[in-house]
Amino acid sequence: MDYIVVGGGIGGTIAYLLLKTLGKSVVLFEKLDYLGGCAGTFKRDGLFFNVGASTLVGLEDNLPLDVLLKILGIEKSRMPIKEIDPSILVFVGDKVISRYKDFERSFEEINRNFYHRENRKLWERILMTSKTNWEHVYKVLPFNPRSCYKLASSVLRNSRYLLSTLRENFLSAERVIRSYLGNVEKDYQMFLNSQILMTTQCYWNEVNFSFASMGLTYTNLSNYYVKGGMAEFLHTLVGQDENVKRKTKVLKISKERDHFKVYTNRGTYEAKRLILNRTIWDFCDLFDDSVDKGPCEKNRKTYSKIWSASTLYFGVKDPQNLLDKHHYQIVHPDENPYTGSYSFFVSVADPEDTVQGYRPVVISTHCKIEKWEDIKSKEDYQERKEKLKDFILEKLYQHIPTFRNLEKTPVLVGTPHTFRRYTERYKGTVGGIPLRFEYTMLRYPVGFTYIKDVYLVGDSVFPGQGYPGVVLGVFNLLMQIERDFHEVLHRYI
Ligand SMILES: Cc1cc2nc3c(=O)[nH]c(=O)nc-3n(C[C@H](O)[C@H](O)[C@H](O)COP(=O)(O)OP(=O)(O)OC[C@H]3O[C@@H](n4cnc5c(N)ncnc54)[C@H](O)[C@@H]3O)c2cc1C
């Protein structure tokens, strides 16, 4: 093989498909029986549940998923998606904010709930910053701060853009927002933080205004529901492909003189190059002693402020479709003692995806790893899961009482331990690299590793999480390791 791809999350699967398009001999190994990883869909007792991700953006003209479909020669109309608007209903205190796609409509909602005379100026700047970033998204590629030459040429190519966005890039979101709003009322602050956290994995004081603006305008992009579960997006892209080997776990990799030996539960394979859909802090776990693991393990310390997630999965009987939106976000002032978070996200499957009379529901929230590190016994673990479930459900019923009265299936609870077991990610660190000041700019990790011919894709490398982020990261890597891809990408952007 020219390449072996380890892991069929978004990053691994897209890298596989693009390498195949370039005519490379490539095989992909995924240990589970579905593709998607954190953006996958698992089945339990007849119902299907999205593992984590449930919202999809990035399909507008020239955004990463649109370009991807064009490269792969797949019509958008073939994809199992349905546009939704408003994409999210956000509950903060006694306020409910509908997040519409249309800027004016979404602004009116915000201004009605959190009136401030400078609101318009602030939100217009947020929109403008986000638009400018999307416009420059391919111009900054190839991005590699570790290569002086690539960094310098990227800076030169984008000098006007960089100069005009200096303040946006170097000032925190909090500082810029406060320059318009002064002392921001508590509910408004919680609303802003919940929207910023969702896409940047940071609170407003930890991230620059530029990244935060992309999070705050996430709902102004076309948002899609994926029919049959998120994994169907990747399953449709891949179709039947015998080189995508599911239920195949990579157990060990050995570095030979000019190739790699990859040992799986179904046999041994060899390739010249590897693409690992693993994080910058755990990919070395796959290697035997032929490889020094030090630099990779050091990343666990360097990038230590990483989130995990907690989740609830259950079905609701809702024959009258009382739950008429797909996504709800509940923001609460008191800290969730079992996760350290202040909000959670609720996704309800489409009525057409009702299975055995039940609509699958997934609730997810950011979770601090340390909250689950001191488990003493199996009983302790069970008890804590129960308490986590009760805490979240009580808040859900307070804000959306309909949920209390609907008949439900037993609730499954996911914790950092669950995410570690299923995704193999170190300590269950999911959700992507937080776009904190200290992890971006010159320290922004890209898909190159210290091992020659071993590359990384996924949400721990530039530019980070979610469908558009991970796909862009794959574009960035392939531009740098496959000369032909540069030309292919430029044909479509
Ligand atoms: C709770 C939650 C909610 C989210 N919500 C959204 C959302 O609404 N919208 C959005 O766009 N993004 C969302 N995200 C982020 C998004 O899901 C992730 O950024 C993205 O899915 C990560 O993709 P990845 O390429 O890093 O792969 P991963 O998801 O990490 O997948 C890696 C894959 O590799 C496989 N693997 C690992 N080791 C091996 C091995 N040894 N052998 C074989 N296979 C292996 C795993 O089984 C897994 O399938 C959410 C994330 C979480 C956790």
JSON list of N, CA and C in Angstrom, two decimals, residues 105-146:
[
{"chain": "A", "resi": 105, "resn": "ARG", "atom": "N", "xyz": [-32.79, 38.36, 11.43]},
{"chain": "A", "resi": 105, "resn": "ARG", "atom": "CA", "xyz": [-33.73, 37.65, 12.30]},
{"chain": "A", "resi": 105, "resn": "ARG", "atom": "C", "xyz": [-33.03, 37.17, 13.57]},
{"chain": "A", "resi": 106, "resn": "SER", "atom": "N", "xyz": [-31.83, 36.65, 13.40]},
{"chain": "A", "resi": 106, "resn": "SER", "atom": "CA", "xyz": [-31.13, 36.14, 14.59]},
{"chain": "A", "resi": 106, "resn": "SER", "atom": "C", "xyz": [-30.69, 37.30, 15.48]},
{"chain": "A", "resi": 107, "resn": "PHE", "atom": "N", "xyz": [-30.34, 38.43, 14.84]},
{"chain": "A", "resi": 107, "resn": "PHE", "atom": "CA", "xyz": [-29.96, 39.60, 15.64]},
{"chain": "A", "resi": 107, "resn": "PHE", "atom": "C", "xyz": [-31.15, 40.11, 16.46]},
{"chain": "A", "resi": 108, "resn": "GLU", "atom": "N", "xyz": [-32.31, 40.17, 15.81]},
{"chain": "A", "resi": 108, "resn": "GLU", "atom": "CA", "xyz": [-33.51, 40.65, 16.53]},
{"chain": "A", "resi": 108, "resn": "GLU", "atom": "C", "xyz": [-33.79, 39.80, 17.77]},
{"chain": "A", "resi": 109, "resn": "GLU", "atom": "N", "xyz": [-33.63, 38.49, 17.62]},
{"chain": "A", "resi": 109, "resn": "GLU", "atom": "CA", "xyz": [-33.84, 37.59, 18.76]},
{"chain": "A", "resi": 109, "resn": "GLU", "atom": "C", "xyz": [-32.89, 37.93, 19.91]},
{"chain": "A", "resi": 110, "resn": "ILE", "atom": "N", "xyz": [-31.64, 38.16, 19.55]},
{"chain": "A", "resi": 110, "resn": "ILE", "atom": "CA", "xyz": [-30.63, 38.46, 20.58]},
{"chain": "A", "resi": 110, "resn": "ILE", "atom": "C", "xyz": [-30.92, 39.82, 21.21]},
{"chain": "A", "resi": 111, "resn": "ASN", "atom": "N", "xyz": [-31.21, 40.79, 20.35]},
{"chain": "A", "resi": 111, "resn": "ASN", "atom": "CA", "xyz": [-31.43, 42.14, 20.86]},
{"chain": "A", "resi": 111, "resn": "ASN", "atom": "C", "xyz": [-32.71, 42.23, 21.70]},
{"chain": "A", "resi": 112, "resn": "ARG", "atom": "N", "xyz": [-33.71, 41.44, 21.33]},
{"chain": "A", "resi": 112, "resn": "ARG", "atom": "CA", "xyz": [-34.96, 41.43, 22.10]},
{"chain": "A", "resi": 112, "resn": "ARG", "atom": "C", "xyz": [-34.71, 40.84, 23.50]},
{"chain": "A", "resi": 113, "resn": "ASN", "atom": "N", "xyz": [-33.91, 39.81, 23.55]},
{"chain": "A", "resi": 113, "resn": "ASN", "atom": "CA", "xyz": [-33.65, 39.15, 24.83]},
{"chain": "A", "resi": 113, "resn": "ASN", "atom": "C", "xyz": [-32.59, 39.84, 25.66]},
{"chain": "A", "resi": 114, "resn": "PHE", "atom": "N", "xyz": [-31.60, 40.44, 24.99]},
{"chain": "A", "resi": 114, "resn": "PHE", "atom": "CA", "xyz": [-30.49, 41.06, 25.73]},
{"chain": "A", "resi": 114, "resn": "PHE", "atom": "C", "xyz": [-30.25, 42.46, 25.17]},
{"chain": "A", "resi": 115, "resn": "TYR", "atom": "N", "xyz": [-31.23, 43.33, 25.32]},
{"chain": "A", "resi": 115, "resn": "TYR", "atom": "CA", "xyz": [-31.11, 44.63, 24.66]},
{"chain": "A", "resi": 115, "resn": "TYR", "atom": "C", "xyz": [-29.86, 45.40, 25.13]},
{"chain": "A", "resi": 116, "resn": "HIS", "atom": "N", "xyz": [-29.17, 45.96, 24.15]},
{"chain": "A", "resi": 116, "resn": "HIS", "atom": "CA", "xyz": [-28.08, 46.90, 24.46]},
{"chain": "A", "resi": 116, "resn": "HIS", "atom": "C", "xyz": [-27.95, 47.81, 23.23]},
{"chain": "A", "resi": 117, "resn": "ARG", "atom": "N", "xyz": [-27.73, 49.09, 23.49]},
{"chain": "A", "resi": 117, "resn": "ARG", "atom": "CA", "xyz": [-27.73, 50.00, 22.32]},
{"chain": "A", "resi": 117, "resn": "ARG", "atom": "C", "xyz": [-26.55, 49.75, 21.38]},
{"chain": "A", "resi": 118, "resn": "GLU", "atom": "N", "xyz": [-25.49, 49.10, 21.88]},
{"chain": "A", "resi": 118, "resn": "GLU", "atom": "CA", "xyz": [-24.33, 48.83, 21.01]},
{"chain": "A", "resi": 118, "resn": "GLU", "atom": "C", "xyz": [-24.38, 47.44, 20.39]},
{"chain": "A", "resi": 119, "resn": "ASN", "atom": "N", "xyz": [-25.48, 46.73, 20.64]},
{"chain": "A", "resi": 119, "resn": "ASN", "atom": "CA", "xyz": [-25.58, 45.35, 20.14]},
{"chain": "A", "resi": 119, "resn": "ASN", "atom": "C", "xyz": [-25.36, 45.24, 18.63]},
{"chain": "A", "resi": 120, "resn": "ARG", "atom": "N", "xyz": [-26.03, 46.13, 17.90]},
{"chain": "A", "resi": 120, "resn": "ARG", "atom": "CA", "xyz": [-25.93, 46.01, 16.43]},
{"chain": "A", "resi": 120, "resn": "ARG", "atom": "C", "xyz": [-24.50, 46.15, 15.95]},
{"chain": "A", "resi": 121, "resn": "LYS", "atom": "N", "xyz": [-23.80, 47.14, 16.51]},
{"chain": "A", "resi": 121, "resn": "LYS", "atom": "CA", "xyz": [-22.41, 47.36, 16.08]},
{"chain": "A", "resi": 121, "resn": "LYS", "atom": "C", "xyz": [-21.58, 46.11, 16.39]},
{"chain": "A", "resi": 122, "resn": "LEU", "atom": "N", "xyz": [-21.79, 45.56, 17.59]},
{"chain": "A", "resi": 122, "resn": "LEU", "atom": "CA", "xyz": [-21.02, 44.38, 17.98]},
{"chain": "A", "resi": 122, "resn": "LEU", "atom": "C", "xyz": [-21.31, 43.21, 17.04]},
{"chain": "A", "resi": 123, "resn": "TRP", "atom": "N", "xyz": [-22.60, 42.91, 16.82]},
{"chain": "A", "resi": 123, "resn": "TRP", "atom": "CA", "xyz": [-22.95, 41.72, 16.03]},
{"chain": "A", "resi": 123, "resn": "TRP", "atom": "C", "xyz": [-22.59, 41.88, 14.56]},
{"chain": "A", "resi": 124, "resn": "GLU", "atom": "N", "xyz": [-22.62, 43.13, 14.08]},
{"chain": "A", "resi": 124, "resn": "GLU", "atom": "CA", "xyz": [-22.17, 43.34, 12.69]},
{"chain": "A", "resi": 124, "resn": "GLU", "atom": "C", "xyz": [-20.67, 43.08, 12.57]},
{"chain": "A", "resi": 125, "resn": "ARG", "atom": "N", "xyz": [-19.94, 43.45, 13.62]},
{"chain": "A", "resi": 125, "resn": "ARG", "atom": "CA", "xyz": [-18.49, 43.19, 13.58]},
{"chain": "A", "resi": 125, "resn": "ARG", "atom": "C", "xyz": [-18.23, 41.66, 13.67]},
{"chain": "A", "resi": 126, "resn": "ILE", "atom": "N", "xyz": [-19.02, 41.00, 14.50]},
{"chain": "A", "resi": 126, "resn": "ILE", "atom": "CA", "xyz": [-18.86, 39.54, 14.63]},
{"chain": "A", "resi": 126, "resn": "ILE", "atom": "C", "xyz": [-19.10, 38.88, 13.27]},
{"chain": "A", "resi": 127, "resn": "LEU", "atom": "N", "xyz": [-20.18, 39.31, 12.61]},
{"chain": "A", "resi": 127, "resn": "LEU", "atom": "CA", "xyz": [-20.51, 38.71, 11.31]},
{"chain": "A", "resi": 127, "resn": "LEU", "atom": "C", "xyz": [-19.43, 39.00, 10.28]},
{"chain": "A", "resi": 128, "resn": "MET", "atom": "N", "xyz": [-18.97, 40.25, 10.26]},
{"chain": "A", "resi": 128, "resn": "MET", "atom": "CA", "xyz": [-17.95, 40.66, 9.28]},
{"chain": "A", "resi": 128, "resn": "MET", "atom": "C", "xyz": [-16.65, 39.86, 9.50]},
{"chain": "A", "resi": 129, "resn": "THR", "atom": "N", "xyz": [-16.26, 39.71, 10.78]},
{"chain": "A", "resi": 129, "resn": "THR", "atom": "CA", "xyz": [-15.02, 38.97, 11.08]},
{"chain": "A", "resi": 129, "resn": "THR", "atom": "C", "xyz": [-15.14, 37.53, 10.62]},
{"chain": "A", "resi": 130, "resn": "SER", "atom": "N", "xyz": [-16.28, 36.94, 10.92]},
{"chain": "A", "resi": 130, "resn": "SER", "atom": "CA", "xyz": [-16.48, 35.54, 10.55]},
{"chain": "A", "resi": 130, "resn": "SER", "atom": "C", "xyz": [-16.48, 35.38, 9.02]},
{"chain": "A", "resi": 131, "resn": "LYS", "atom": "N", "xyz": [-17.16, 36.30, 8.34]},
{"chain": "A", "resi": 131, "resn": "LYS", "atom": "CA", "xyz": [-17.21, 36.24, 6.86]},
{"chain": "A", "resi": 131, "resn": "LYS", "atom": "C", "xyz": [-15.81, 36.35, 6.27]},
{"chain": "A", "resi": 132, "resn": "THR", "atom": "N", "xyz": [-15.05, 37.31, 6.80]},
{"chain": "A", "resi": 132, "resn": "THR", "atom": "CA", "xyz": [-13.68, 37.52, 6.28]},
{"chain": "A", "resi": 132, "resn": "THR", "atom": "C", "xyz": [-12.86, 36.24, 6.49]},
{"chain": "A", "resi": 133, "resn": "ASN", "atom": "N", "xyz": [-13.02, 35.62, 7.66]},
{"chain": "A", "resi": 133, "resn": "ASN", "atom": "CA", "xyz": [-12.27, 34.38, 7.92]},
{"chain": "A", "resi": 133, "resn": "ASN", "atom": "C", "xyz": [-12.63, 33.30, 6.93]},
{"chain": "A", "resi": 134, "resn": "TRP", "atom": "N", "xyz": [-13.94, 33.12, 6.70]},
{"chain": "A", "resi": 134, "resn": "TRP", "atom": "CA", "xyz": [-14.35, 32.08, 5.74]},
{"chain": "A", "resi": 134, "resn": "TRP", "atom": "C", "xyz": [-13.80, 32.37, 4.34]},
{"chain": "A", "resi": 135, "resn": "GLU", "atom": "N", "xyz": [-13.79, 33.69, 3.99]},
{"chain": "A", "resi": 135, "resn": "GLU", "atom": "CA", "xyz": [-13.28, 34.05, 2.66]},
{"chain": "A", "resi": 135, "resn": "GLU", "atom": "C", "xyz": [-11.80, 33.72, 2.48]},
{"chain": "A", "resi": 136, "resn": "HIS", "atom": "N", "xyz": [-11.08, 33.75, 3.61]},
{"chain": "A", "resi": 136, "resn": "HIS", "atom": "CA", "xyz": [-9.62, 33.53, 3.51]},
{"chain": "A", "resi": 136, "resn": "HIS", "atom": "C", "xyz": [-9.22, 32.11, 3.86]},
{"chain": "A", "resi": 137, "resn": "VAL", "atom": "N", "xyz": [-10.21, 31.26, 4.05]},
{"chain": "A", "resi": 137, "resn": "VAL", "atom": "CA", "xyz": [-9.92, 29.96, 4.63]},
{"chain": "A", "resi": 137, "resn": "VAL", "atom": "C", "xyz": [-8.94, 29.14, 3.78]},
{"chain": "A", "resi": 138, "resn": "TYR", "atom": "N", "xyz": [-9.03, 29.22, 2.46]},
{"chain": "A", "resi": 138, "resn": "TYR", "atom": "CA", "xyz": [-8.09, 28.43, 1.64]},
{"chain": "A", "resi": 138, "resn": "TYR", "atom": "C", "xyz": [-6.79, 29.19, 1.37]},
{"chain": "A", "resi": 139, "resn": "LYS", "atom": "N", "xyz": [-6.89, 30.54, 1.54]},
{"chain": "A", "resi": 139, "resn": "LYS", "atom": "CA", "xyz": [-5.68, 31.32, 1.24]},
{"chain": "A", "resi": 139, "resn": "LYS", "atom": "C", "xyz": [-4.60, 31.08, 2.28]},
{"chain": "A", "resi": 140, "resn": "VAL", "atom": "N", "xyz": [-5.01, 30.73, 3.50]},
{"chain": "A", "resi": 140, "resn": "VAL", "atom": "CA", "xyz": [-3.97, 30.49, 4.52]},
{"chain": "A", "resi": 140, "resn": "VAL", "atom": "C", "xyz": [-3.33, 29.10, 4.35]},
{"chain": "A", "resi": 141, "resn": "LEU", "atom": "N", "xyz": [-3.90, 28.26, 3.50]},
{"chain": "A", "resi": 141, "resn": "LEU", "atom": "CA", "xyz": [-3.32, 26.93, 3.27]},
{"chain": "A", "resi": 141, "resn": "LEU", "atom": "C", "xyz": [-2.22, 27.01, 2.23]},
{"chain": "A", "resi": 142, "resn": "PRO", "atom": "N", "xyz": [-1.17, 26.22, 2.25]},
{"chain": "A", "resi": 142, "resn": "PRO", "atom": "CA", "xyz": [-0.87, 25.28, 3.32]},
{"chain": "A", "resi": 142, "resn": "PRO", "atom": "C", "xyz": [-0.36, 26.00, 4.57]},
{"chain": "A", "resi": 143, "resn": "PHE", "atom": "N", "xyz": [-0.91, 25.63, 5.71]},
{"chain": "A", "resi": 143, "resn": "PHE", "atom": "CA", "xyz": [-0.52, 26.25, 6.98]},
{"chain": "A", "resi": 143, "resn": "PHE", "atom": "C", "xyz": [0.36, 25.28, 7.75]},
{"chain": "A", "resi": 144, "resn": "ASN", "atom": "N", "xyz": [1.55, 25.74, 8.11]},
{"chain": "A", "resi": 144, "resn": "ASN", "atom": "CA", "xyz": [2.44, 24.90, 8.91]},
{"chain": "A", "resi": 144, "resn": "ASN", "atom": "C", "xyz": [3.42, 25.79, 9.67]},
{"chain": "A", "resi": 145, "resn": "PRO", "atom": "N", "xyz": [3.07, 26.14, 10.92]},
{"chain": "A", "resi": 145, "resn": "PRO", "atom": "CA", "xyz": [3.94, 27.07, 11.66]},
{"chain": "A", "resi": 145, "resn": "PRO", "atom": "C", "xyz": [5.29, 26.47, 12.01]},
{"chain": "A", "resi": 146, "resn": "ARG", "atom": "N", "xyz": [5.46, 25.15, 11.83]},
{"chain": "A", "resi": 146, "resn": "ARG", "atom": "CA", "xyz": [6.76, 24.53, 12.15]},
{"chain": "A", "resi": 146, "resn": "ARG", "atom": "C", "xyz": [7.75, 24.70, 10.99]}
]
